[in-house]
XYZ file of C-alpha atoms in Angstrom:
427
model
C 265.234 102.092 113.376
C 264.067 100.429 110.156
C 264.197 96.634 109.932
C 266.838 96.922 107.200
C 269.086 99.049 109.403
C 268.265 96.880 112.418
C 269.383 93.682 110.736
C 272.320 95.031 108.770
C 273.854 97.126 111.547
C 277.444 96.135 112.221
C 277.705 97.298 115.809
C 275.181 97.625 118.551
C 275.769 95.578 121.647
C 274.177 98.416 123.539
C 271.211 98.377 121.213
C 270.947 94.623 121.602
C 270.932 95.066 125.339
C 268.154 97.610 125.045
C 266.054 95.252 122.989
C 266.722 92.098 125.000
C 264.387 92.912 127.927
C 261.411 92.588 125.552
C 262.344 88.958 124.948
C 261.027 86.430 127.417
C 261.759 82.723 127.702
C 264.147 82.810 124.772
C 267.459 81.729 126.238
C 270.604 83.486 125.135
C 269.971 86.121 122.480
C 273.669 86.027 121.517
C 273.472 82.578 120.002
C 276.931 82.428 118.493
C 278.770 84.075 121.351
C 281.832 82.064 122.307
C 281.333 79.306 119.726
C 284.657 78.168 118.308
C 285.413 77.026 114.751
C 284.595 73.417 115.604
C 281.202 74.273 117.128
C 278.250 74.697 114.794
C 275.441 76.741 116.379
C 271.996 75.781 115.124
C 269.033 78.001 116.033
C 265.975 75.765 115.756
C 262.304 75.333 116.542
C 262.921 71.622 117.026
C 263.880 70.442 120.460
C 260.720 70.925 122.521
C 257.275 69.450 121.758
C 257.286 70.299 118.032
C 256.695 67.274 115.822
C 260.029 65.801 114.800
C 261.969 67.157 117.782
C 262.966 63.760 119.137
C 264.061 62.611 115.695
C 266.088 65.769 115.173
C 267.916 65.462 118.501
C 268.622 61.799 117.815
C 269.960 62.694 114.353
C 272.261 65.301 115.901
C 273.581 62.652 118.279
C 274.292 60.392 115.301
C 276.070 63.269 113.547
C 278.305 63.714 116.596
C 279.226 60.035 116.553
C 280.150 60.212 112.871
C 281.988 63.540 113.188
C 283.847 63.482 116.501
C 285.722 66.674 115.700
C 282.543 68.745 115.370
C 279.971 69.804 117.945
C 276.435 70.965 117.189
C 275.113 73.410 119.772
C 271.336 73.834 119.568
C 269.604 77.033 120.582
C 265.908 76.208 120.832
C 263.101 78.751 120.541
C 259.434 78.622 119.659
C 257.393 81.400 118.080
C 259.906 83.998 119.276
C 262.778 82.523 117.258
C 262.726 85.222 114.573
C 262.932 88.025 117.132
C 265.728 86.309 119.047
C 267.675 85.705 115.864
C 267.330 89.320 114.740
C 268.616 90.554 118.079
C 271.630 88.247 117.920
C 272.275 89.309 114.330
C 272.361 92.937 115.438
C 275.234 92.035 117.752
C 276.900 89.908 115.053
C 276.560 86.915 117.378
C 273.923 85.025 115.409
C 273.796 81.250 114.989
C 275.461 79.633 111.995
C 272.323 77.822 110.797
C 268.695 78.744 111.441
C 265.828 76.238 111.180
C 262.584 78.179 110.816
C 259.605 78.725 108.504
C 259.310 81.207 105.657
C 256.770 83.470 107.312
C 256.301 86.999 108.647
C 259.697 88.477 109.678
C 261.764 85.835 107.923
C 260.475 86.890 104.491
C 262.885 89.856 104.587
C 265.991 88.153 105.959
C 267.823 87.378 102.723
C 266.969 90.740 101.218
C 268.495 92.655 104.143
C 271.542 90.421 104.554
C 270.475 88.692 107.756
C 270.914 85.371 105.938
C 272.637 84.504 102.674
C 271.556 83.230 99.279
C 272.208 79.479 99.483
C 271.811 78.698 95.781
C 275.582 78.574 95.137
C 275.939 76.030 97.954
C 272.972 74.017 96.685
C 274.697 73.644 93.329
C 278.199 73.043 94.735
C 277.031 70.420 97.221
C 274.761 68.644 94.746
C 271.725 68.762 97.044
C 269.362 70.203 94.435
C 268.427 66.779 93.081
C 267.253 65.744 96.553
C 264.769 68.611 96.956
C 261.375 68.771 95.252
C 261.333 71.377 92.443
C 258.152 72.983 93.789
C 259.854 73.455 97.156
C 262.798 75.202 95.526
C 260.368 77.490 93.693
C 258.577 78.445 96.912
C 261.853 79.292 98.644
C 263.240 81.364 95.743
C 262.594 85.101 96.021
C 261.727 87.573 93.266
C 265.434 88.225 92.634
C 266.210 84.551 92.036
C 267.861 83.980 95.420
C 267.272 80.751 97.296
C 266.551 81.838 100.852
C 267.262 78.491 102.514
C 267.479 74.735 101.962
C 263.847 73.460 102.080
C 263.272 70.547 104.461
C 259.730 70.236 105.886
C 256.519 70.655 103.935
C 252.932 70.055 104.925
C 249.595 68.893 103.641
C 246.705 70.808 105.175
C 243.471 68.903 104.590
C 240.253 68.794 106.609
C 239.858 65.929 109.081
C 236.405 64.453 109.699
C 235.445 62.213 112.620
C 233.074 59.814 110.878
C 231.904 58.234 114.141
C 230.650 61.614 115.381
C 229.036 62.335 112.011
C 227.231 58.986 112.115
C 226.169 59.550 115.720
C 224.480 62.763 114.608
C 222.791 61.105 111.648
C 225.109 62.526 109.007
C 225.495 59.787 106.427
C 228.551 61.044 104.556
C 231.337 63.593 104.749
C 229.866 66.920 103.564
C 231.184 68.283 100.293
C 228.801 71.219 99.743
C 227.794 74.217 101.832
C 224.247 72.936 102.261
C 225.521 69.567 103.457
C 227.935 71.254 105.872
C 225.289 73.519 107.379
C 222.878 70.595 107.714
C 225.585 68.487 109.366
C 226.412 71.323 111.785
C 222.793 71.528 112.935
C 222.590 67.788 113.504
C 225.906 67.718 115.357
C 224.892 70.579 117.630
C 221.631 68.791 118.411
C 223.761 65.964 119.811
C 226.011 68.322 121.789
C 228.950 67.979 119.368
C 230.862 70.979 118.047
C 230.973 70.977 114.232
C 234.136 72.638 112.817
C 236.666 73.522 115.512
C 239.123 76.296 114.741
C 241.513 78.660 116.508
C 239.840 81.883 115.444
C 242.268 83.918 117.517
C 245.469 82.726 115.844
C 247.120 81.440 112.696
C 244.804 78.444 112.272
C 241.813 80.738 111.952
C 243.711 82.978 109.547
C 244.484 80.028 107.287
C 240.934 78.657 107.303
C 239.447 82.084 106.591
C 241.838 82.479 103.642
C 240.928 79.002 102.415
C 237.187 79.698 102.526
C 237.542 83.070 100.805
C 239.367 81.306 97.971
C 236.236 79.315 97.186
C 235.590 82.120 94.711
C 239.166 83.176 93.861
C 241.624 81.848 91.301
C 245.222 81.426 92.448
C 246.269 84.695 90.765
C 243.367 86.561 92.355
C 244.267 85.141 95.770
C 247.901 86.213 95.399
C 246.728 89.721 94.499
C 244.387 89.914 97.496
C 246.932 88.750 100.058
C 249.802 90.737 98.599
C 247.944 94.048 98.391
C 245.151 93.728 100.948
C 242.571 94.411 98.244
C 239.475 92.348 99.031
C 237.155 94.457 96.882
C 236.946 92.070 93.923
C 233.737 90.186 93.318
C 235.330 86.841 94.154
C 236.794 88.087 97.439
C 233.473 89.603 98.483
C 231.627 86.386 97.636
C 234.183 84.349 99.587
C 233.773 86.558 102.656
C 229.994 86.286 102.387
C 230.297 82.499 102.195
C 232.380 82.550 105.371
C 229.879 84.705 107.296
C 227.015 82.493 106.120
C 228.746 79.442 107.560
C 229.678 81.255 110.754
C 226.161 82.519 111.425
C 224.720 79.079 110.639
C 226.711 77.692 113.583
C 229.271 75.766 111.562
C 232.234 76.818 113.730
C 232.835 76.095 117.409
C 231.230 78.300 120.027
C 233.324 81.403 120.762
C 235.700 80.478 117.945
C 236.984 84.052 117.876
C 238.695 83.421 121.222
C 240.008 79.926 120.594
C 243.622 79.043 119.772
C 245.250 76.208 117.870
C 245.693 74.330 121.148
C 241.950 74.620 121.817
C 241.221 73.336 118.325
C 243.505 70.326 118.615
C 242.083 69.473 122.029
C 238.479 69.632 120.837
C 239.135 67.342 117.881
C 241.525 64.972 119.629
C 239.121 64.397 122.527
C 236.091 63.816 120.310
C 234.283 67.021 121.232
C 234.379 68.359 117.674
C 233.715 66.518 114.444
C 235.813 68.508 111.982
C 239.126 70.373 111.953
C 241.350 71.943 109.312
C 244.787 70.733 110.369
C 248.240 70.476 108.878
C 249.937 67.115 108.720
C 252.119 67.676 111.785
C 248.903 68.038 113.816
C 247.326 65.029 112.120
C 250.339 62.995 113.223
C 249.410 63.705 116.843
C 245.740 62.696 116.675
C 245.211 59.845 119.206
C 244.815 56.348 117.800
C 241.255 55.996 119.095
C 240.252 59.079 117.074
C 242.392 58.215 114.038
C 240.536 54.957 113.439
C 237.283 56.893 113.043
C 238.743 59.761 111.000
C 239.131 60.487 107.319
C 240.604 63.448 105.460
C 239.278 65.513 102.570
C 238.697 69.098 101.546
C 236.567 71.980 102.770
C 233.042 71.957 101.262
C 232.176 74.224 98.351
C 229.332 76.674 97.845
C 227.267 77.085 94.640
C 229.169 78.878 91.887
C 232.582 78.090 93.377
C 235.634 78.710 91.215
C 237.292 75.597 92.617
C 236.223 72.261 91.086
C 236.724 70.219 94.264
C 236.592 70.781 98.036
C 239.671 72.759 99.011
C 242.881 72.003 100.890
C 246.229 73.711 101.460
C 249.740 72.472 100.780
C 253.081 74.187 101.221
C 256.796 73.487 101.375
C 257.616 76.630 103.352
C 257.944 75.028 106.775
C 261.277 74.480 108.481
C 264.316 74.932 106.235
C 268.046 75.402 106.805
C 269.058 79.060 106.495
C 272.748 80.010 106.529
C 273.766 83.157 108.384
C 276.727 85.431 107.657
C 278.464 83.767 110.627
C 277.747 80.390 109.051
C 279.688 81.306 105.914
C 282.805 81.449 108.090
C 282.278 77.790 109.027
C 281.031 76.679 105.644
C 282.888 73.339 105.676
C 281.155 72.364 108.922
C 277.825 73.621 107.583
C 278.280 71.475 104.475
C 278.981 68.350 106.529
C 275.900 68.917 108.681
C 273.559 69.593 105.765
C 274.859 66.661 103.738
C 274.116 64.494 106.773
C 270.597 65.923 107.210
C 269.773 65.333 103.526
C 270.996 61.748 103.512
C 268.113 59.398 102.580
C 268.329 57.535 105.887
C 268.081 60.765 107.885
C 265.191 62.122 105.813
C 263.242 58.879 106.060
C 263.416 58.977 109.859
C 261.405 62.202 109.981
C 258.731 60.536 107.847
C 258.570 57.178 109.603
C 259.230 58.299 113.188
C 257.559 61.729 113.295
C 255.050 61.694 110.457
C 256.500 64.826 108.887
C 255.821 65.759 105.301
C 259.094 66.579 103.599
C 260.221 68.949 100.886
C 262.806 66.276 100.070
C 262.428 63.269 97.798
C 262.026 60.020 99.717
C 260.431 56.602 99.151
C 259.620 56.343 102.879
C 255.967 56.161 103.952
C 254.339 57.476 107.116
C 252.706 54.121 107.838
C 252.541 54.841 111.588
C 250.526 57.979 110.849
C 247.484 56.972 108.763
C 245.965 60.445 108.469
C 249.262 61.930 107.260
C 249.579 59.162 104.682
C 245.956 59.593 103.599
C 246.446 63.341 103.161
C 249.431 62.744 100.875
C 247.231 60.548 98.672
C 244.366 63.016 98.203
C 245.711 64.178 94.844
C 243.119 65.759 92.567
C 240.244 64.820 94.862
C 240.848 68.223 96.447
C 241.595 71.624 94.949
C 244.796 73.123 96.303
C 244.406 76.793 97.159
C 247.030 79.401 97.981
C 248.629 79.545 101.430
C 248.922 83.304 102.061
C 252.078 83.207 104.222
C 254.620 84.209 101.578
C 252.402 86.958 100.166
C 251.235 88.804 103.288
C 253.648 91.679 104.052
C 255.389 90.985 107.385
C 254.027 94.187 108.930
C 250.455 93.137 108.100
C 250.665 89.628 109.531
C 249.715 90.240 113.154
C 247.020 92.829 112.296
C 245.571 90.269 109.879
C 245.298 87.692 112.662
C 243.495 90.294 114.781
C 241.149 90.901 111.859
C 240.581 87.137 111.667
C 239.293 87.114 115.244
C 236.890 89.900 114.262
C 235.722 87.786 111.320
C 234.913 84.827 113.587
C 232.877 87.030 115.953
C 229.172 86.171 115.455
C 227.087 88.873 113.825
C 229.981 90.701 112.183
C 228.758 91.564 108.692
C 230.645 90.600 105.544
C 231.286 94.300 104.901
C 232.844 94.708 108.352
C 234.980 91.594 107.874
C 236.260 92.955 104.581
C 236.964 96.344 106.180
C 238.900 94.665 109.007
C 241.014 92.664 106.556
C 241.851 95.706 104.463
C 242.567 97.830 107.551
C 245.167 95.261 108.616
C 247.261 96.314 105.641
C 246.723 100.059 106.076
C 247.560 100.070 109.763
C 250.687 97.958 109.432
């Protein structure tokens, strides 16, 4: 069954039952089953250990106190949320609101009717003025539909542990390839891993894309990650830059088998000197490491297209999607979203959880110095393209597999390019 037919099918409890055994640890797949008109079902990635979970649950409790006639029922999932939601949509028992990133499977949801265009509600409810214009652009598809109400964004700089650099005799944060390779050698001589990265998952995919873009303009990067064409001169030079760094020992040992959790652990325990981490991860760096850390961009090689060391930024993290079921409870949905976009609610995610927001707010993440520092980098770094909204959903997982191949020592630049391009052909 095609994904379009899968999501748009009107019946199929039997089909849902056939698919459900492949889902593990996901709770009830039929999220909206049995929820009455005064119960708003929210399918969310917040509620476990994700940054901002405690703030979200506290905000929901406040919403209940202010709206005693309404109940918010949270269905919490992690990385499997998209699959669980699609299964519940097949049975027409999906949640009313979904809080998830614009990434992989979710890119197709509005187009196939799994969620609705929220632009009419944005205008009617007057929430547009609260949301950053660039966030609205990122969430608007090619047909002019607003997929969801943007909420979380992220800065994605490079964190440097200056104490470890100094211990190895590195006098300043590296900004060039030669300085980075020299720093890596000195760090290794002191038993310190240089750049830690989860080469087996999404963190490695993002860093590889960032390094390749050393030699790509934004338009060229969009072309490469939309089509899987890495044959251009800039793409080839970017891949060669990556393999040069890898074979010079810049990345952690066995990076091709490491995950994001491994990366965070190595940096947060002082075993690695450098990590490329989004702001939600920076918010969780221990205080004893924070006081010796600074943030910047990834070093450049000679002839780079980018004028400054590179960093990533996006507003495509958690947003509020409205499902077809949600349109039947639109008054309750409006009350909940108006509450979540209130300045006092938004500021709590910044001050309590260190989240970057896609929403205007004067609040500052003063309790999270690295997050605040990342937001102030400005034109000291060159912002490159995050590939998430351009990679076809069917190519996403094969591309992560190709990323692990790229981080494997000795893999030639030609083989890395072939693996990246094969990810699109095999999808």
